[in-house]
Coordinates of C-alpha atoms and ligand atoms in Angstrom, one line a residue:
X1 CA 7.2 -11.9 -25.8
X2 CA 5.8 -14.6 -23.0
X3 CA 8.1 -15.1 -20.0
X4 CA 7.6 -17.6 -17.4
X5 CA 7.1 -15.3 -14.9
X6 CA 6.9 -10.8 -14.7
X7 CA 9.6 -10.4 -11.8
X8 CA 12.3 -12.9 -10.7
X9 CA 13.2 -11.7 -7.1
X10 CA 17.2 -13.3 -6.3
X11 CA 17.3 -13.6 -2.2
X12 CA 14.2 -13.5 0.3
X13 CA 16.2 -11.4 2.4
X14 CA 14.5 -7.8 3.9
X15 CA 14.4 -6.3 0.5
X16 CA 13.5 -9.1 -2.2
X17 CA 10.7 -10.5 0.3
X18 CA 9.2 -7.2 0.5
X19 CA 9.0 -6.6 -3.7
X20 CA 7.7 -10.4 -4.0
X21 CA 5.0 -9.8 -1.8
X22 CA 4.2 -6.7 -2.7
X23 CA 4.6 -7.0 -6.6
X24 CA 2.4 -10.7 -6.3
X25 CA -0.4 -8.1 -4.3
X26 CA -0.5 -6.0 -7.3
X27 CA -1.6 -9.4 -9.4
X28 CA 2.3 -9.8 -11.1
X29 CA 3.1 -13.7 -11.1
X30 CA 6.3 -13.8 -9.2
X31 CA 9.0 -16.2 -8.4
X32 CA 11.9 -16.0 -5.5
X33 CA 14.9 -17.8 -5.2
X34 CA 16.6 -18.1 -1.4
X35 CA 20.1 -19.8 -1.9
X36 CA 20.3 -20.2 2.2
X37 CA 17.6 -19.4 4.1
X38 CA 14.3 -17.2 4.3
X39 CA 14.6 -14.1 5.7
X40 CA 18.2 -12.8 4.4
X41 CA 20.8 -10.8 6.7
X42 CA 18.7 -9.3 9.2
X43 CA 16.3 -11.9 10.1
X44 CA 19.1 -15.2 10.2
X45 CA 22.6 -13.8 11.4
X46 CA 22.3 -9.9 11.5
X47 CA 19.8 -7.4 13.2
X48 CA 17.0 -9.9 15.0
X49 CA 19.7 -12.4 16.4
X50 CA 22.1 -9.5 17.4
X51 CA 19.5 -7.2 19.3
X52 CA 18.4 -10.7 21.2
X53 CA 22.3 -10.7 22.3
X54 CA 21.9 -7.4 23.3
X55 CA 19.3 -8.1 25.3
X56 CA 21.0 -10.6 26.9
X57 CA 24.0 -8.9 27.3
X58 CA 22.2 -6.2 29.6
X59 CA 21.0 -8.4 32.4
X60 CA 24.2 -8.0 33.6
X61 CA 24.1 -4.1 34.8
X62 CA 20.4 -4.8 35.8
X63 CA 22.2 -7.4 38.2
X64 CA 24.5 -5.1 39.2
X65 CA 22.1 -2.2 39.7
X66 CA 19.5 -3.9 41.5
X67 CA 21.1 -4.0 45.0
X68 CA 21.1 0.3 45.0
X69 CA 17.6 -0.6 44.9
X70 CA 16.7 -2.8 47.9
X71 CA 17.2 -6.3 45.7
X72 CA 19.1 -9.0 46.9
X73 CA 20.4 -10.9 43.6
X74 CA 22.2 -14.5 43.7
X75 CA 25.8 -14.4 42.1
X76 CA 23.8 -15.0 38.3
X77 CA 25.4 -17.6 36.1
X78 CA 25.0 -16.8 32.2
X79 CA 24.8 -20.4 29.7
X80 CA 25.6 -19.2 26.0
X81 CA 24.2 -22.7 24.4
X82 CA 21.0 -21.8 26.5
X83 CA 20.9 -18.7 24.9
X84 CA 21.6 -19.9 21.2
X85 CA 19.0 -22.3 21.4
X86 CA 16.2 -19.9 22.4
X87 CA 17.5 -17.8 19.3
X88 CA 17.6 -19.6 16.8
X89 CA 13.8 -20.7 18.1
X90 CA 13.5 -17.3 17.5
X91 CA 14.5 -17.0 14.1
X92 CA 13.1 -20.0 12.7
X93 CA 9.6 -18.3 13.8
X94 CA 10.5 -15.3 12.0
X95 CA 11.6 -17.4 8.7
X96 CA 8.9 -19.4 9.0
X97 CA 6.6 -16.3 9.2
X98 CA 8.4 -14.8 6.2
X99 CA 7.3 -18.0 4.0
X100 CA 4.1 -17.8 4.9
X101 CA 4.2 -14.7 4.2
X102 CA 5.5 -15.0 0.2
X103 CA 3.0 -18.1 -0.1
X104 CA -0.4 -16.1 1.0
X105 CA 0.7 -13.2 -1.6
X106 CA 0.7 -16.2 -4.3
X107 CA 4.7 -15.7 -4.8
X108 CA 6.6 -18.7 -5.8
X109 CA 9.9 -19.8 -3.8
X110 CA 12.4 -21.7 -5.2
X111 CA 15.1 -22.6 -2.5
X112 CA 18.5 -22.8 -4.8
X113 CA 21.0 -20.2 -6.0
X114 CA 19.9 -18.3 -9.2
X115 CA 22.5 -16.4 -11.6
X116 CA 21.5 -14.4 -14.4
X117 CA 22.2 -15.6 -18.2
X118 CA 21.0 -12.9 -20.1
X119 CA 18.3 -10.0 -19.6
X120 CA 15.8 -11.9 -19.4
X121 CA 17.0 -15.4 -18.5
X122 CA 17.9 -17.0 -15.0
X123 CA 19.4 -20.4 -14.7
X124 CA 18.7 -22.3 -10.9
X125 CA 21.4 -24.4 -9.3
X126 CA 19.5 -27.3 -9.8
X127 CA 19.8 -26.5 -13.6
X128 CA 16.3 -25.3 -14.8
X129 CA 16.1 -21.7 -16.6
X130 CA 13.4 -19.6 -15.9
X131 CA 12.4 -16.2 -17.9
X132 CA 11.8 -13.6 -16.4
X133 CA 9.7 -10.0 -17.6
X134 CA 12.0 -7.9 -15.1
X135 CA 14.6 -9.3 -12.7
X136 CA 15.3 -7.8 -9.0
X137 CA 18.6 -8.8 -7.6
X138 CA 18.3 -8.3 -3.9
X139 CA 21.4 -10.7 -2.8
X140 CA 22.6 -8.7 0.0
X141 CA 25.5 -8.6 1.3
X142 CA 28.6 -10.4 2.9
X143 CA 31.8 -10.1 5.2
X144 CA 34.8 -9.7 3.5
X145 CA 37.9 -8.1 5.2
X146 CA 39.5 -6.1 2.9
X147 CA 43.1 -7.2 3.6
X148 CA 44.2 -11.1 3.5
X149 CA 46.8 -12.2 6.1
X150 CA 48.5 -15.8 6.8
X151 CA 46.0 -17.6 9.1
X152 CA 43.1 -15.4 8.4
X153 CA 41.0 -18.6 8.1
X154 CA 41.1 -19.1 11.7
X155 CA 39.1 -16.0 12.3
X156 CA 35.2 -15.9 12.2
X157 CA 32.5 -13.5 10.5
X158 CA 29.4 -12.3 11.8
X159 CA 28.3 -14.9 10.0
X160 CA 29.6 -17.6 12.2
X161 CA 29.3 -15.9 16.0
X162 CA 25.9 -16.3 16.5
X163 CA 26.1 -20.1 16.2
X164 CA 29.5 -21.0 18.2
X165 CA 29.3 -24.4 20.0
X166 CA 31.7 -22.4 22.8
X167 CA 31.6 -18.8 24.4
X168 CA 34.4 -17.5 23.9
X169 CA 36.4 -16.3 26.9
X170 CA 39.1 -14.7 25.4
X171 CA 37.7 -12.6 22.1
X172 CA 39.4 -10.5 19.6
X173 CA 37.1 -8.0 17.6
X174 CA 38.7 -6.6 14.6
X175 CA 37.1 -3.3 13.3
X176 CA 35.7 -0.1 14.1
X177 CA 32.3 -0.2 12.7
X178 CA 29.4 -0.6 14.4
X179 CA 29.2 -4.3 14.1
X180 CA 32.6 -4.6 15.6
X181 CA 31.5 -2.2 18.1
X182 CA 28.3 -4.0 19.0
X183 CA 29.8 -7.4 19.4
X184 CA 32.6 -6.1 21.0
X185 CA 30.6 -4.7 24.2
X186 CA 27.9 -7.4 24.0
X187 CA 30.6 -10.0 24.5
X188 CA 32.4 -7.9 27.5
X189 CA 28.9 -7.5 29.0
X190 CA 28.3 -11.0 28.7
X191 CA 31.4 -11.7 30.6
X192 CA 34.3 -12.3 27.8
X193 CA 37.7 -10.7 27.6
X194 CA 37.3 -8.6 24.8
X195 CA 40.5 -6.9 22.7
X196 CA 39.1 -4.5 20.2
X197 CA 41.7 -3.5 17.6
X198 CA 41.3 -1.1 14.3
X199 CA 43.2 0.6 12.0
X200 CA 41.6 3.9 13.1
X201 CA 42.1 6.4 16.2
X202 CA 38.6 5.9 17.2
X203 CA 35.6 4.1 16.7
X204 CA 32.6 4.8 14.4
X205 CA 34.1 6.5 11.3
X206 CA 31.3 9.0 9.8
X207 CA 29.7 9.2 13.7
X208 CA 29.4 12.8 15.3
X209 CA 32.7 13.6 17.8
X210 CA 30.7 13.5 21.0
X211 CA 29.2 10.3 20.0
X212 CA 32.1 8.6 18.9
X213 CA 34.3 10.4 22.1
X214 CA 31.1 8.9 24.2
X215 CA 31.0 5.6 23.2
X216 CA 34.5 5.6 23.4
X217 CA 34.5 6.1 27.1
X218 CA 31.5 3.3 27.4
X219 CA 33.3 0.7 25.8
X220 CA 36.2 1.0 28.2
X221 CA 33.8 1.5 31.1
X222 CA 32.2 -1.9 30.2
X223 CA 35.7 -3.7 30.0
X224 CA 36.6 -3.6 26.3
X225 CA 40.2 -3.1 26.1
X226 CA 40.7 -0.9 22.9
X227 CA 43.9 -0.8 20.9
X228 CA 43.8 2.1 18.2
X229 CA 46.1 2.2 15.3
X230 CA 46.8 -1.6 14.5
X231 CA 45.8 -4.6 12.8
X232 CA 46.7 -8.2 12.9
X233 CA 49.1 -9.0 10.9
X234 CA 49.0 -13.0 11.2
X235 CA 46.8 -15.5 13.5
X236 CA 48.4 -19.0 14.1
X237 CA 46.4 -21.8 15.9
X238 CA 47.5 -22.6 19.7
X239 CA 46.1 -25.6 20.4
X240 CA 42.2 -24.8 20.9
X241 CA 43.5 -21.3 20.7
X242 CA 44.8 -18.4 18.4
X243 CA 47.6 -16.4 18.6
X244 CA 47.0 -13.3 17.0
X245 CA 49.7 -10.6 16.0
X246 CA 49.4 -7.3 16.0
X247 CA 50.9 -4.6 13.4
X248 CA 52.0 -2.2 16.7
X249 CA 54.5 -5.3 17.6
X250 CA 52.0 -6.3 20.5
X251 CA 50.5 -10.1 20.2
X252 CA 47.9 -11.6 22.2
X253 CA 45.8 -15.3 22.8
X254 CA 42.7 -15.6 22.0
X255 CA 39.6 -18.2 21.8
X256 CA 38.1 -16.6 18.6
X257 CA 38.8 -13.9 16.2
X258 CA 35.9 -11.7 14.7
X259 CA 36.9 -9.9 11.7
X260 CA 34.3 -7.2 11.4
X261 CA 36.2 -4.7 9.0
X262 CA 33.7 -4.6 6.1
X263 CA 31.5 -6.0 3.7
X264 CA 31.0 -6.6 0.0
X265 CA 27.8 -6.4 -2.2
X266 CA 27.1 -10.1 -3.3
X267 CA 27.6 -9.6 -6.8
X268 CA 30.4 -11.9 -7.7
X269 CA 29.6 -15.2 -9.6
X270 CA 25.9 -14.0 -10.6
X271 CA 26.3 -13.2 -14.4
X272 CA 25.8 -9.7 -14.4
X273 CA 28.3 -8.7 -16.3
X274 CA 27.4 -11.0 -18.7
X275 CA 24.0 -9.6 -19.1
X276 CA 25.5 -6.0 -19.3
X277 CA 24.5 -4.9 -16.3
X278 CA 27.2 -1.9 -14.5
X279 CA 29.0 -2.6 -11.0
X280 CA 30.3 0.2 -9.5
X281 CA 34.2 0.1 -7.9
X282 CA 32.9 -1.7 -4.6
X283 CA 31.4 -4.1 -6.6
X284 CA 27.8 -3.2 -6.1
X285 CA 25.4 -2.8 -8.9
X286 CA 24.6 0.8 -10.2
X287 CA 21.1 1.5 -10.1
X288 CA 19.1 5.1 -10.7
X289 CA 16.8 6.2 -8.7
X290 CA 14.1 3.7 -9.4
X291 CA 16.3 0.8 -8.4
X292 CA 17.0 0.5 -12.0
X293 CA 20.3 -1.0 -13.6
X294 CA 21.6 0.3 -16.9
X295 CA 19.6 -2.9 -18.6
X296 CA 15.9 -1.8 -18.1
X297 CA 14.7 -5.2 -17.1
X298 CA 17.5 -5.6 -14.0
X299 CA 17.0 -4.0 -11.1
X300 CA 18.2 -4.3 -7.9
X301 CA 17.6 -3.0 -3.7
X302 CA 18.9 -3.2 -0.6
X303 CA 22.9 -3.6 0.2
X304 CA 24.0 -4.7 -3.2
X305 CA 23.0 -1.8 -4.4
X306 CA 25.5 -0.3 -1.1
X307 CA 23.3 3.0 -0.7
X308 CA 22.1 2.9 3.2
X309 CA 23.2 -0.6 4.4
X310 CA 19.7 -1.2 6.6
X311 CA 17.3 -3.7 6.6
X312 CA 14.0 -0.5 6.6
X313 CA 15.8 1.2 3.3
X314 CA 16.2 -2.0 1.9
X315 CA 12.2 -3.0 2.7
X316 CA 11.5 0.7 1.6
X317 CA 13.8 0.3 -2.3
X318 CA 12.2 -2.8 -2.4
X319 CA 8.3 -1.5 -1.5
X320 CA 9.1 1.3 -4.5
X321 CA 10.3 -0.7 -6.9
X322 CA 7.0 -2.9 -7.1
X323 CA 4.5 -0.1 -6.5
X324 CA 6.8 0.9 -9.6
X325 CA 6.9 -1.9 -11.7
X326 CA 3.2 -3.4 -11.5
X327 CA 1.0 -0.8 -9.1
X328 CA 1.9 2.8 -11.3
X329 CA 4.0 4.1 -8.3
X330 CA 7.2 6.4 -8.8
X331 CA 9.5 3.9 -7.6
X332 CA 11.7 6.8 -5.9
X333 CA 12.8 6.0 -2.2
X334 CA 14.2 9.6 0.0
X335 CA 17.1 8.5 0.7
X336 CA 17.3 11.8 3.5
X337 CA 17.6 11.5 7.1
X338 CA 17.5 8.0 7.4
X339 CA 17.6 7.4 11.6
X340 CA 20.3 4.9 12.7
X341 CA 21.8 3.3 15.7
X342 CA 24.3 1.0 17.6
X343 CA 23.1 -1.0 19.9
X344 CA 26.1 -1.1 22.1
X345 CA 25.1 -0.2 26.1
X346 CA 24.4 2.5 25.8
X347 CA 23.3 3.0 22.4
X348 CA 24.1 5.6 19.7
X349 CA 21.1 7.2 17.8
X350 CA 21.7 9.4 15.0
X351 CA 19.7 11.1 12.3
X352 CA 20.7 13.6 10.3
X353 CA 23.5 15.7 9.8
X354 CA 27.0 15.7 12.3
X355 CA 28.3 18.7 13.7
X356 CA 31.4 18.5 11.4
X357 CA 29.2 18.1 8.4
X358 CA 26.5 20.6 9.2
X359 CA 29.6 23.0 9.3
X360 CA 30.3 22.1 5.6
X361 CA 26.6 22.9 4.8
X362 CA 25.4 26.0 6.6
X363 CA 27.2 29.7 7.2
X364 CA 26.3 29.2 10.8
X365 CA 25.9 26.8 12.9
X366 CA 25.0 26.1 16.6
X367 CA 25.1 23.4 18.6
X368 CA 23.6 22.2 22.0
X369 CA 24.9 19.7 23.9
X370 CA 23.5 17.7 27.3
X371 CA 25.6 15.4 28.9
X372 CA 24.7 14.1 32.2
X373 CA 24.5 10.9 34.6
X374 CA 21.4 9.1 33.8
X375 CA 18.7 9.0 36.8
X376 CA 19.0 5.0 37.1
X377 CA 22.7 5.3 38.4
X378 CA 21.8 7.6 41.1
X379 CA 20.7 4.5 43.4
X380 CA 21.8 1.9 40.9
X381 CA 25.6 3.3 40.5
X382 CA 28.0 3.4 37.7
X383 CA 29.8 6.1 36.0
X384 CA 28.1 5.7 32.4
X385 CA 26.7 9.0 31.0
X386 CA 23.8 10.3 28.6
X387 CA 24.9 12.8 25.9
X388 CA 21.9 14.6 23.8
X389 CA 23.1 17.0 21.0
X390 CA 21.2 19.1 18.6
X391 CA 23.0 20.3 15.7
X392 CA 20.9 23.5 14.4
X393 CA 21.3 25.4 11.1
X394 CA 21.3 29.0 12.8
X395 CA 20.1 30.6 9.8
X396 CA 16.6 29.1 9.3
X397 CA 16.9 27.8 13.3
X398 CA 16.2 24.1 11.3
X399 CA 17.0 21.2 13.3
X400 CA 19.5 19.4 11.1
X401 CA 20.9 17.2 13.0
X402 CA 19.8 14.4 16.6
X403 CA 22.4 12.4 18.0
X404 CA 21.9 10.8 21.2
X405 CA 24.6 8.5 23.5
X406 CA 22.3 6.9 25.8
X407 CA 20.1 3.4 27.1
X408 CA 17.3 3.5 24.9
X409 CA 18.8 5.9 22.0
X410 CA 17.2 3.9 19.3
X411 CA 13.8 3.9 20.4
X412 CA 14.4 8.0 21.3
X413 CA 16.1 8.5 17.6
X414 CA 12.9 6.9 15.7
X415 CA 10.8 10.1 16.8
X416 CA 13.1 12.6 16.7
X417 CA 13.7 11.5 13.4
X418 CA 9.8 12.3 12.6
X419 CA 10.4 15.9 13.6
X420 CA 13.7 16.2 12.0
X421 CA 12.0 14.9 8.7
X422 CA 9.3 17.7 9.0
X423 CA 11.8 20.1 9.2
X424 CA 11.3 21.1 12.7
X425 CA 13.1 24.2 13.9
X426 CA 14.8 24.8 17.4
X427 CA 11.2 26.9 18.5
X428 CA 9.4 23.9 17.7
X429 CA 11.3 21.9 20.4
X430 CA 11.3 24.6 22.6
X431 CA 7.3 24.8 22.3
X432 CA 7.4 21.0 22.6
X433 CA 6.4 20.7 26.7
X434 CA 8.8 18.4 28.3
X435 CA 8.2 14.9 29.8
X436 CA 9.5 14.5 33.4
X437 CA 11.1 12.2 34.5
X438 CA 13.0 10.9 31.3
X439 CA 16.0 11.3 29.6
X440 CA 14.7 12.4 26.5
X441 CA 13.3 15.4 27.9
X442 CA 16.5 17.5 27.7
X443 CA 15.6 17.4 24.1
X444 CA 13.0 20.2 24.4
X445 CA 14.8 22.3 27.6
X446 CA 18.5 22.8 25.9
X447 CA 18.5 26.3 26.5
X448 CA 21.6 28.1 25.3
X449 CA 24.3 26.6 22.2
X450 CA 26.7 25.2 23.7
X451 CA 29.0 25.7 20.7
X452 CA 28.7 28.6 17.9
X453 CA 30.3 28.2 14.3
X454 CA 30.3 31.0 12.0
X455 CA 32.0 30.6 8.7
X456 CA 34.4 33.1 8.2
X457 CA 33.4 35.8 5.6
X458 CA 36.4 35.5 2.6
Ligands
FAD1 P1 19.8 -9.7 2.7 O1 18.8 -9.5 3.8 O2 21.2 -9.9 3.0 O3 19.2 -10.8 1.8 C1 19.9 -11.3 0.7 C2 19.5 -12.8 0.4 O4 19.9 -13.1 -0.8 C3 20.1 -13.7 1.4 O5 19.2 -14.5 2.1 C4 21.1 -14.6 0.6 O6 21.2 -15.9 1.0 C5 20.3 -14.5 -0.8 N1 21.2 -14.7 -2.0 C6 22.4 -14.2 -2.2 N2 22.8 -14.6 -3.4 C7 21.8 -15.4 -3.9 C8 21.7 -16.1 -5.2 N3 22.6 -16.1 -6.1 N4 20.6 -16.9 -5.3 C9 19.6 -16.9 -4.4 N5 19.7 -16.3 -3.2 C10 20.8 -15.5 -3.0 N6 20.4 -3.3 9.7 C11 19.5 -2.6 10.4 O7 18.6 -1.9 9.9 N7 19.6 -2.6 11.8 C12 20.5 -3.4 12.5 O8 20.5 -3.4 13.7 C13 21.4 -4.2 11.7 N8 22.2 -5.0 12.3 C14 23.1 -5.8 11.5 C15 23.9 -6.7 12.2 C16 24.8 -7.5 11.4 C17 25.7 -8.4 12.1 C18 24.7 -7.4 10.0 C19 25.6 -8.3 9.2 C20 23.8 -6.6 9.4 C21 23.0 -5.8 10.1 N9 22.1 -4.9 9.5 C22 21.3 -4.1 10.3 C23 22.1 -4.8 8.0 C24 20.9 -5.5 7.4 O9 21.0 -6.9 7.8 C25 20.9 -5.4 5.9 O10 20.9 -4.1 5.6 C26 19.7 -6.1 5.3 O11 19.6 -7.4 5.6 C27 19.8 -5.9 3.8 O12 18.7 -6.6 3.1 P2 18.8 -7.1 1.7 O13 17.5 -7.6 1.2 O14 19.6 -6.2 0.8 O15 19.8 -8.4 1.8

């Protein structure tokens, strides 16, 4: 049977973009449809234009710090439409570099929304149908809070805080996650008045204790007033601002409300069901290991498939998939030890297994723990602290777990998570000669466990 075209990639975000280009390289003739802009997620409103908040966000402890160390600094003044305009510069490069990118691999694009009509078939916005020898839905995914509430429209996204016309003095973050969390200390760092709230007794569900007791203390420290156990209940406008009520009786006024409590595969409205193809009960569509759907010719990567919500897993499923398809590969993405991080200030870094869960896996467990003021407050002041923890299987002396509360955590977590994936034992980072003077170096010198866990015998 002739088809217009061997794959039909829906969404140049991280993960389509990657199996267009990479599937075109291997000679397939390949189309992609982008139904808002190049780049997807990571590139327009999530990773790229968050870290350059980040960024921004930390001038102000460097001003701070810099007179412990002989600087004299005029009172700084921060402009937040000076700073949205040099971003979205930014990210007009990087979408612009993405297209180039799909054109010089010889991959179509089609800038409308696709749906699928059959297994085979895909109909374009603009009402063309296009056939298709295997179909890779790669559509991402959006915010959606999972509770609706009167005046819940008033509230913003992630997708709509990187573009307000107005910083926001007053800001109420919603959520626990790490979006919520990130926002919610870049904004207080950038000067707002930030309220975070969350069902939850703590921030960062499925994040080690010490890193989630850490951060805790770090949000505080950097003015984020933090309300555990509650949830708005209802938002009403005030004029130009919001009065949001709380479900723990308290109520408080706001400039804007970011609702960062969760997100939903994009899967609704694309005709998958129609074309057989399984969801599972978040919505997201069930694929094996090869990034295949139950319908051999439908398959799908990255965070509609709602394995490892990252932008590198997502360029990885969608790198397999083609090498699969059109280049002989296995397809198969390791879906093990995937390093992640917050970029709050200081950062989290993670990879690997938790304390608590090691505990679940291994008889015996042991765990070594650092916590200490980093060297840059000595002169520059500040109470904020480093935490370095180790999580070892005491039975093979296998590293199983890195989790790291400091400036820089991400950038530390990306090799640790080298050794962690060659299975490095405890020896191996006490043979590992330390680098003085750095943070990172109590990584190799953590002597004795600090904690010991040995499952009872039954
Ligand atoms: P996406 O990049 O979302 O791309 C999907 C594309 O499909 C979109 O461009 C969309 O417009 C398009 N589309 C949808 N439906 C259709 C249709 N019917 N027709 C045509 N096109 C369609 N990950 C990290 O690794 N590190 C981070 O620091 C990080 N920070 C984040 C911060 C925020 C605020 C958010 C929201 C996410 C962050 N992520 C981060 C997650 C990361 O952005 C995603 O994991 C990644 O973008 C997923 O890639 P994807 O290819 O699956 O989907």
């Amino acid at each position: 049977m002739a088809f217009d075209c061997d794959l039909f990639v829906i969404g140049a975000g991280s993960g389509g973009v990657r199996a267009a280009r990479v599937a075109a390289g291997h000679g397939a003739k390949v189309v992609v449809a982008e139904a808002f802009r190049v780049g997807g997620t990571c590139v327009i409103r999530g990773c790229v234009p968050k870290k350059l908040l980040v960024y921004a966000s930390r001038f102000a402890d460097d001003f701070a710090a810099a007179a412990g160390f002989g600087w004299t600094v005029e009172p700084p003044r921060f402009d937040w439409p000076t700073l949205v305009d040099a971003k979205n510069g930014e990210i007009a490069r990087l979408s612009a570099a993405y297209r180039a990118g799909l054109d010089q691999a010889g991959a179509a694009l089609i800038e409308e929304r696709a749906t699928v009509v059959d297994r085979h078939t895909l109909r374009l916005s603009g009402g063309r149908t296009i056939s298709a020898r295997h179909i890779l839905v790669a559509t991402g995914a959006r915010p959606e809070p999972p509770a609706r509430f009167p005046g819940l429209e008033f509230a913003i996204t992630s997708n709509e805080i990187f573009d307000l016309p107005a910083f926001p003095r007053r800001l109420l973050v919603v959520g626990g996650g790490y979006i919520a969390v990130e926002f919610a200390c870049l904004f207080a760092k950038l000067g707002a008045e930030v309220t975070q709230v969350m069902r939850a007794d703590n921030v960062l569900r499925g994040f080690d204790e010490d890193m989630r007791a850490g951060l805790r203390d770090e949000l505080g420290r950097a003015g984020v007033r933090l309300r555990f156990g509650a949830l708005p209940t209802r938002f009403e406008r005030r004029g130009e601002a919001l009065l949001a009520t709380l479900s723990d009786g308290g109520a408080l006024t706001v400039d804007q409300a970011l609702v960062a409590t969760g997100r939903r595969p994009n899967t609704a409205g694309l005709g998958l069901e129609a074309a057989g193809v399984a969801l599972d009960a978040a919505g997201a569509v069930a694929v094996d290991d090869r990034s295949t759907s139950n319908v051999a010719s439908i398959h799908a990567v990255g965070d509609v498939t709602n394995r490892i919500n990252l932008t590198p897993v997502a360029i990885r499923e969608g790198q397999a998939l083609a090498d699969h398809l059109f280049g002989g590969g296995k397809g198969v993405v390791d879906h093990r030890d995937v390093a992640s991080a917050v970029f709050a200030t200081p950062e989290i870094g993670a990879v690997g297994l938790t304390e608590a869960e090691a505990q679940q896996c291994f008889e015996a467990v042991d765990v070594y723990l650092a916590n200490f003021r980093p060297m840059k407050a000595t002169l520059g002041g500040g109470a904020e602290r480093t935490i370095m923890k180790l999580v070892v299987d005491a039975g093979s002396d296998r590293v199983v777990g890195v989790h790291i509360l400091a400036r820089e955590a991400a950038e530390m977590i990306q090799v640790a998570a080298i050794a962690i994936k060659m299975g490095a034992t405890k020896a191996d980072f006490d043979a590992t000669m330390a680098l003085h003077p750095t943070a990172a170096e109590e990584l190799v010198t953590m002597k004795a466990p600090t904690r010991r866990h040995r499952r009872a015998a039954s």
